[in-house]
Structures are given as structure tokens and as C-alpha cells.
Short mmCIF file of C-alpha atoms in Angstrom, two decimals:
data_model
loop_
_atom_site.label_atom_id
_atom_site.label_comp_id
_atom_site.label_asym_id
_atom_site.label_seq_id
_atom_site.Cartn_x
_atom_site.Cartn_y
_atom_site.Cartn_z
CA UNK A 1 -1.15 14.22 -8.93
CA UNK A 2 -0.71 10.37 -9.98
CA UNK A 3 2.75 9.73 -10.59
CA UNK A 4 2.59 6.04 -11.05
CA UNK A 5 -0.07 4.81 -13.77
CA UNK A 6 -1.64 0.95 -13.94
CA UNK A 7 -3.13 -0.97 -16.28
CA UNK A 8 -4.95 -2.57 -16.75
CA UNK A 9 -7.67 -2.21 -14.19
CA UNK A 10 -8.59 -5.66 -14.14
CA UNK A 11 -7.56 -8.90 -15.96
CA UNK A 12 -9.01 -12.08 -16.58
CA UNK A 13 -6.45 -14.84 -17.28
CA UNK A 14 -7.10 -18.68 -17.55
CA UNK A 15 -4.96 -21.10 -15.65
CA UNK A 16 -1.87 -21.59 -16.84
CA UNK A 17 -1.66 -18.41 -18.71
CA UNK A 18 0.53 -15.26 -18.27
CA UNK A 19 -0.79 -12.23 -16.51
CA UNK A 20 0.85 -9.21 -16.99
CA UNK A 21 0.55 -5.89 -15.24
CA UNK A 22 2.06 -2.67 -16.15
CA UNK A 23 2.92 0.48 -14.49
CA UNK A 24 4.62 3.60 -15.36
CA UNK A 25 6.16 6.69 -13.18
CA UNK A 26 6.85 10.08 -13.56
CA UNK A 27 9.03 10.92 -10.80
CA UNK A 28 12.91 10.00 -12.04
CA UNK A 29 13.87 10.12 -8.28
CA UNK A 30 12.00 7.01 -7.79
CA UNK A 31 14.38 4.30 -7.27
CA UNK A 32 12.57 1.51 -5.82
CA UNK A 33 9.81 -0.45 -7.08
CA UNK A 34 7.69 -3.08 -5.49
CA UNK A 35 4.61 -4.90 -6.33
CA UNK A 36 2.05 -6.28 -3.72
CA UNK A 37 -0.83 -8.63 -3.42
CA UNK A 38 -3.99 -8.10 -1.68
CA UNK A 39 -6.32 -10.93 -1.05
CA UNK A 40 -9.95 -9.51 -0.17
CA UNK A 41 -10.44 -8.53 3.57
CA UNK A 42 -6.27 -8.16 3.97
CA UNK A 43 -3.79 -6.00 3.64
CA UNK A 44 -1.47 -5.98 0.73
CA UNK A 45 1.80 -7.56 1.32
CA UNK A 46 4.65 -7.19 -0.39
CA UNK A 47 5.28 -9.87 -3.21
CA UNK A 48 8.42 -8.93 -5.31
CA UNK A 49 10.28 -5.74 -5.59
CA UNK A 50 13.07 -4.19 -8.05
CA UNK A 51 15.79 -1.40 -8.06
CA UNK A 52 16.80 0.52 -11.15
CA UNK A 53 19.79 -1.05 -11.30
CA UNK A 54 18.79 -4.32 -13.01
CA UNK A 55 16.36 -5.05 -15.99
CA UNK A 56 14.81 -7.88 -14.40
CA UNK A 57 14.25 -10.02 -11.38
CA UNK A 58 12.73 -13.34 -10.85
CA UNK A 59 11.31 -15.15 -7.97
CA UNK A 60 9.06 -18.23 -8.39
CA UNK A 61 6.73 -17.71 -11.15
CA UNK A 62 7.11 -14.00 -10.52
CA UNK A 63 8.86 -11.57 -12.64
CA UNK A 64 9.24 -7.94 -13.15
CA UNK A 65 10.43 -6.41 -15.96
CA UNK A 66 11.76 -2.70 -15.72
CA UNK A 67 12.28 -0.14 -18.18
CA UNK A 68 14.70 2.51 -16.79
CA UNK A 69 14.41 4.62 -19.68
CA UNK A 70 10.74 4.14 -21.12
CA UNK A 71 9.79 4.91 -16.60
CA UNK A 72 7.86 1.31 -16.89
CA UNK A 73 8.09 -1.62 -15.31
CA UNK A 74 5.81 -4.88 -15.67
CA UNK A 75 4.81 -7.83 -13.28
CA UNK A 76 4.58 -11.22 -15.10
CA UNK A 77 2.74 -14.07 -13.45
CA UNK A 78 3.70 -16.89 -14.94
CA UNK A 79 1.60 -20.31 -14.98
CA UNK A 80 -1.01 -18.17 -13.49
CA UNK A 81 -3.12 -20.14 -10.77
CA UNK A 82 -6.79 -19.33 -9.14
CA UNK A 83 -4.80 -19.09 -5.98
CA UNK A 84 -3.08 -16.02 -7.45
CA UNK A 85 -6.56 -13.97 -8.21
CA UNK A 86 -6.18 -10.91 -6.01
CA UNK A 87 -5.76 -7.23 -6.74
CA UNK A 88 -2.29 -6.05 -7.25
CA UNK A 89 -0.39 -3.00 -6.68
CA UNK A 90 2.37 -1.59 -8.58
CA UNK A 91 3.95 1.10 -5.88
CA UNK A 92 7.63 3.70 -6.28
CA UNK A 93 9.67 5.83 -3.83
CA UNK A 94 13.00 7.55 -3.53
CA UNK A 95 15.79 6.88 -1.82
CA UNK A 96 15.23 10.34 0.27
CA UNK A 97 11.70 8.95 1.48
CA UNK A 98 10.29 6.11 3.11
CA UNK A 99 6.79 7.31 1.90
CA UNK A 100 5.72 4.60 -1.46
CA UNK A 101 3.47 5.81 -4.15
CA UNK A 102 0.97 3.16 -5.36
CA UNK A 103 -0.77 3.11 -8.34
CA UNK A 104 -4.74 2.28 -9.11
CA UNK A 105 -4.61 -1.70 -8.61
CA UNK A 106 -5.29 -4.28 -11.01
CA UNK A 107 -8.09 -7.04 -10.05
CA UNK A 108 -6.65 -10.57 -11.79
CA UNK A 109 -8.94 -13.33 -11.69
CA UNK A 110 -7.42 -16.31 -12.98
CA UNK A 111 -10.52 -18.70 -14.42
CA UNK A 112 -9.89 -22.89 -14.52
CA UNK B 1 6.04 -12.02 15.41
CA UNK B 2 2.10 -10.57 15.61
CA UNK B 3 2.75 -8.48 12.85
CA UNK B 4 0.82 -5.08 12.32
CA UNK B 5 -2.19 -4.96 14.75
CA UNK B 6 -5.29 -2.85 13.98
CA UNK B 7 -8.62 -2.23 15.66
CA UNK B 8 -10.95 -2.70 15.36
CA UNK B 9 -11.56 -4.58 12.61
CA UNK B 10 -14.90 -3.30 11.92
CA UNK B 11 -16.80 0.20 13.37
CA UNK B 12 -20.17 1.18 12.13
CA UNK B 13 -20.92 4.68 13.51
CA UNK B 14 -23.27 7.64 12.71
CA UNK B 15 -22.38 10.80 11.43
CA UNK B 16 -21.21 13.19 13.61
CA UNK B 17 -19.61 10.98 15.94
CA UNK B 18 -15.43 10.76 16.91
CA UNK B 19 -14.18 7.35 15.65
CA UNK B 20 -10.93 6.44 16.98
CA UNK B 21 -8.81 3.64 14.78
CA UNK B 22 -5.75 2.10 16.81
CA UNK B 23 -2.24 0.27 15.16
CA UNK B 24 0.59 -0.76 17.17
CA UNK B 25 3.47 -1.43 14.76
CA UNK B 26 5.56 -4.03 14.08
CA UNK B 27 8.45 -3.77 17.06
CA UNK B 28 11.66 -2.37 15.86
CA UNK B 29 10.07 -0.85 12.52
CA UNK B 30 10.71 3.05 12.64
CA UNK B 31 8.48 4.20 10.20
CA UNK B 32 4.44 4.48 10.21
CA UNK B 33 2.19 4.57 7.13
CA UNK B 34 -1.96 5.35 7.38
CA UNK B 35 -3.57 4.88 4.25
CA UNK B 36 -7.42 4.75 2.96
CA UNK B 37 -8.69 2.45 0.71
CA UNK B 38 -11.84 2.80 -1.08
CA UNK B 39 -13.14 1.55 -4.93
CA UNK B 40 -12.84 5.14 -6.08
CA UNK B 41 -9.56 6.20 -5.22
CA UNK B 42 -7.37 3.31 -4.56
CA UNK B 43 -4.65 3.47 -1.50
CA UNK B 44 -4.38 6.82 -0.17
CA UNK B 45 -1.71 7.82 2.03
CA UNK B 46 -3.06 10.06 4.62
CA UNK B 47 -0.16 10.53 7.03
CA UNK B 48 3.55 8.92 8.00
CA UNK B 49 6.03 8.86 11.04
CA UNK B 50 9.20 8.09 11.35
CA UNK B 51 10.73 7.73 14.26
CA UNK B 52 7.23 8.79 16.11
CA UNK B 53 7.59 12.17 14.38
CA UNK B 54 4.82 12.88 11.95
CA UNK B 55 6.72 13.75 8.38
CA UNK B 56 4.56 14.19 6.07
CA UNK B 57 0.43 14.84 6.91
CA UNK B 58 -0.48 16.09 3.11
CA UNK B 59 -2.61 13.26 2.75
CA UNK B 60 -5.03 14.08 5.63
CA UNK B 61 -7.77 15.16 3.83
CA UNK B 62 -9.16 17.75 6.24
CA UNK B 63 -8.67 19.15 9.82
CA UNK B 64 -11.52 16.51 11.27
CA UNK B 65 -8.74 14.04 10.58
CA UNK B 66 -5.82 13.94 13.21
CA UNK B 67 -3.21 11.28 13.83
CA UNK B 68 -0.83 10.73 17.10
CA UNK B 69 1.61 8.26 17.36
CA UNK B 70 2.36 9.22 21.39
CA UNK B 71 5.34 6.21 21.01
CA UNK B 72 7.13 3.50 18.96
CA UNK B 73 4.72 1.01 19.41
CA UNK B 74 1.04 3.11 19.55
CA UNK B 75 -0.41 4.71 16.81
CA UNK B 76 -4.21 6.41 16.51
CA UNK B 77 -5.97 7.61 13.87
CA UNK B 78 -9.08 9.88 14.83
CA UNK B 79 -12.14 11.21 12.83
CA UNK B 80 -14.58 14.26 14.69
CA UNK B 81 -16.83 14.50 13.55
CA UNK B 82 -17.02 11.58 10.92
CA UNK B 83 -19.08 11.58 7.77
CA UNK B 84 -20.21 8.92 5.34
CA UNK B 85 -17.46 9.91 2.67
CA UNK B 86 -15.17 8.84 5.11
CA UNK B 87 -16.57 5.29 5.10
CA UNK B 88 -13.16 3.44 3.56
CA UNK B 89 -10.76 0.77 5.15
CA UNK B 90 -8.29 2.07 7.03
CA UNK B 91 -4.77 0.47 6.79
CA UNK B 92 -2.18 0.95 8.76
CA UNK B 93 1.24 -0.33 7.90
CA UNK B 94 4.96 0.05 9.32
CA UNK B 95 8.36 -0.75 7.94
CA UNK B 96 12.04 -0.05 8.73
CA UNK B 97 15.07 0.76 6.83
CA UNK B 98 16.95 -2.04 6.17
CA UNK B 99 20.96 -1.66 4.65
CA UNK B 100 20.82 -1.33 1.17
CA UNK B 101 20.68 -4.85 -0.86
CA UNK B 102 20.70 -6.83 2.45
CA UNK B 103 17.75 -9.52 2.72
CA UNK B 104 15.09 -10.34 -0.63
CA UNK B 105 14.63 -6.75 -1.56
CA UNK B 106 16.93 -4.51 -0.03
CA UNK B 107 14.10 -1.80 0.30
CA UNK B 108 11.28 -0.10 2.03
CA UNK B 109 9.55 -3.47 2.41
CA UNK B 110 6.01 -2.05 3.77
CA UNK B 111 3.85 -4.62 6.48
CA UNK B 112 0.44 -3.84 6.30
CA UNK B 113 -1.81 -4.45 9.00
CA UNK B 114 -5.57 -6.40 7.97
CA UNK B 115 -7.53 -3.01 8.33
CA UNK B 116 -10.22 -1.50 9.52
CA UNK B 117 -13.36 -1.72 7.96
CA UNK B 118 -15.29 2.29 8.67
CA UNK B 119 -19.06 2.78 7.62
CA UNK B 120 -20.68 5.96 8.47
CA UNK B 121 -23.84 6.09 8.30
#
């Protein structure tokens, strides 16, 4: 069973534009949110994350937007760069586990 | 700080044979993650510890899969006998529990190690 849904698949954004990535969850237990970036032959890492306890958070041109009530929540890139083409993660889990769900992955290619 | 360690990197085998992937953890992080990456089905997670105590193995996805994490800083994944569907990179990531809304996100911040690359042929 999927319980957190991303879209789209993959994106292709030209510099300087805004890439946006959204995810949605079924599980109202979740209560924390991250988003991570994987470069090819990495790991993800962990690039921004989000509790339900605030609308939005911002760091650097980063930003996610969250939707307690709609169970969405976006990641904004803003003045996207080539350096940020990568596949990203939207992931969930609850305060009673460690474990993280992660959904599908979106490709972003930023083109000059 | 060496961060998450995997090897190998890369293991070519043929079917049949045991393949044997190795993660030592980032020290002081209580919790272990495996997960499986392919094109097909994203990040899977196959198994977790905390605390060297497996908690969760739902995500093994049969019995030629088995994981041991024998202490806090030593964990193996093993595959007898492998097949090509298992071909996949193989992450292995830790993390601890930091107090709530201390430090940049206050959560279950995940390090992932770089992976290991498995073809079966």
C-alpha cells in the first residue's frame, strides 16, 4: 500500500524558474515530513523537512508548503539552478516510528 | 565524521550465489534502515533496527533475504541464493532520535550511506 503519492514523476524546469513537487499522504498519524535529494550514484540526503505544526518553512531557495487538512505538502525550488537537477523524494512518519515512508521520486532537470 | 559506510560499492554475481552487503552506521545513531532502490519501485524499505533489535522485517521480500546487525556499529545484509530480480542498489542508512525541535529539523533526520550497486546475472 502507497501511502504517500508524488508528482510529478519528472520535471523539466529552465534556470531561474520554479520547480515544484507535490506529495500527498494517507496516514493522519504522520507527523513529520521531509524531502531529500539524490544526486546519481549517492544516497539521498536530507534537504528540508516540516512538522504539522506550521504551514510553511523556508531555507535558502527551498520551501515547503504543507496542507494539514488537504494531507499535501509541496517542495518549491526557487531560482532553480542545473546544480539542483537530481531526483527528489517526498518521505512521512509518525511520531511512534522511526521507520519514513517515501514516495515515487521526481527526476528535475533544470535546462540553461 | 565518515558518515554511513557501505560495501562494497559494486558486486556482480551469478545466480544462485550468497551475496553479503556490509554498513557500519553512523556512531551514536540508534536506529538502522535497509532499503532497495530500483526504476520500478522506488525506495523500498526492507528491514530496520533500533537499538540492534530488528523492529520491523515486513519489507524483506522473501526468506532468501536475512539481515543481522550482531552490534551498534555492524550491520549485514545477505541474499542465498540471489537472483537477477534482486539486481537493485542497496542503501543502507542510520539516524538517531534527536529532542523534539532541537537542531534544523527536529526529526528523524535519515543519513544514507552511497550504496551498493547488485547485478545478478
Amino acid at each position: 500500500q502507497q501511502q504517500v503519492k508524488q508528482s510529478p514523476q519528472s520535471l523539466i524546469v529552465q534556470k531561474g524558474g520554479i520547480s515544484i513537487i507535490n506529495c500527498a499522504y494517507e496516514n493522519t498519524a504522520f507527523d513529520y515530513f521531509p524531502w531529500y535529494q539524490q544526486f546519481p550514484g549517492k544516497g539521498p540526503a536530507l534537504l528540508i523537512a516540516i512538522r504539522p505544526d506550521v504551514s510553511e518553512k523556508k531555507e535558502g531557495r527551498f520551501t515547503i508548503s504543507f496542507n494539514k487538512s488537504a494531507k499535501q505538502f509541496s517542495l518549491h525550488i526557487m531560482d532553480s539552478q542545473p546544480g539542483d537537477s537530481a531526483t527528489y523524494f517526498c518521505a512521512a512518519s509518525s511520531g511512534t516510528a522511526s521507520k519514513l515512508t517515501f514516495g515515487t521520486g521526481t527526476r528535475l532537470q533544470v535546462t540553461l | 565524521d565518515a558518515g554511513v559506510i557501505q560495501s562494497p560499492r559494486h558486486e556482480v554475481t551469478e545466480m544462485g550465489q550468497e551475496v553479503t552487503l556490509r554498513c557500519k552506521p553512523i556512531s551514536g545513531h540508534n536506529s538502522l534502515f535497509w532499503y532497495r532502490q530500483t526504476m520500478m519501485r522506488g525506495l523500498e524499505l526492507l528491514i530496520y533496527f533500533n537499538n540492534n533489535v530488528p523492529i520491523d522485517d515486513s519489507g524483506m521480500p522473501e526468506d532468501r533475504f536475512s539481515a543481522k546487525m550482531p552490534n551498534a556499529s555492524f550491520s549485514t545484509l545477505k541474499i542465498q541464493p540471489s537472483e537477477p530480480r534482486d539486481s537493485a542498489v542497496y542503501f543502507c542508512a542510520s539516524s538517531h532520535k534527536p529532542h523534539f525541535g532541537t537542531g534544523l529539523l527536529g526529526g528523524y533526520g535519515y543519513t544514507f550511506g552511497s550504496g551498493t550497486r547488485l547485478t545478478v546475472v
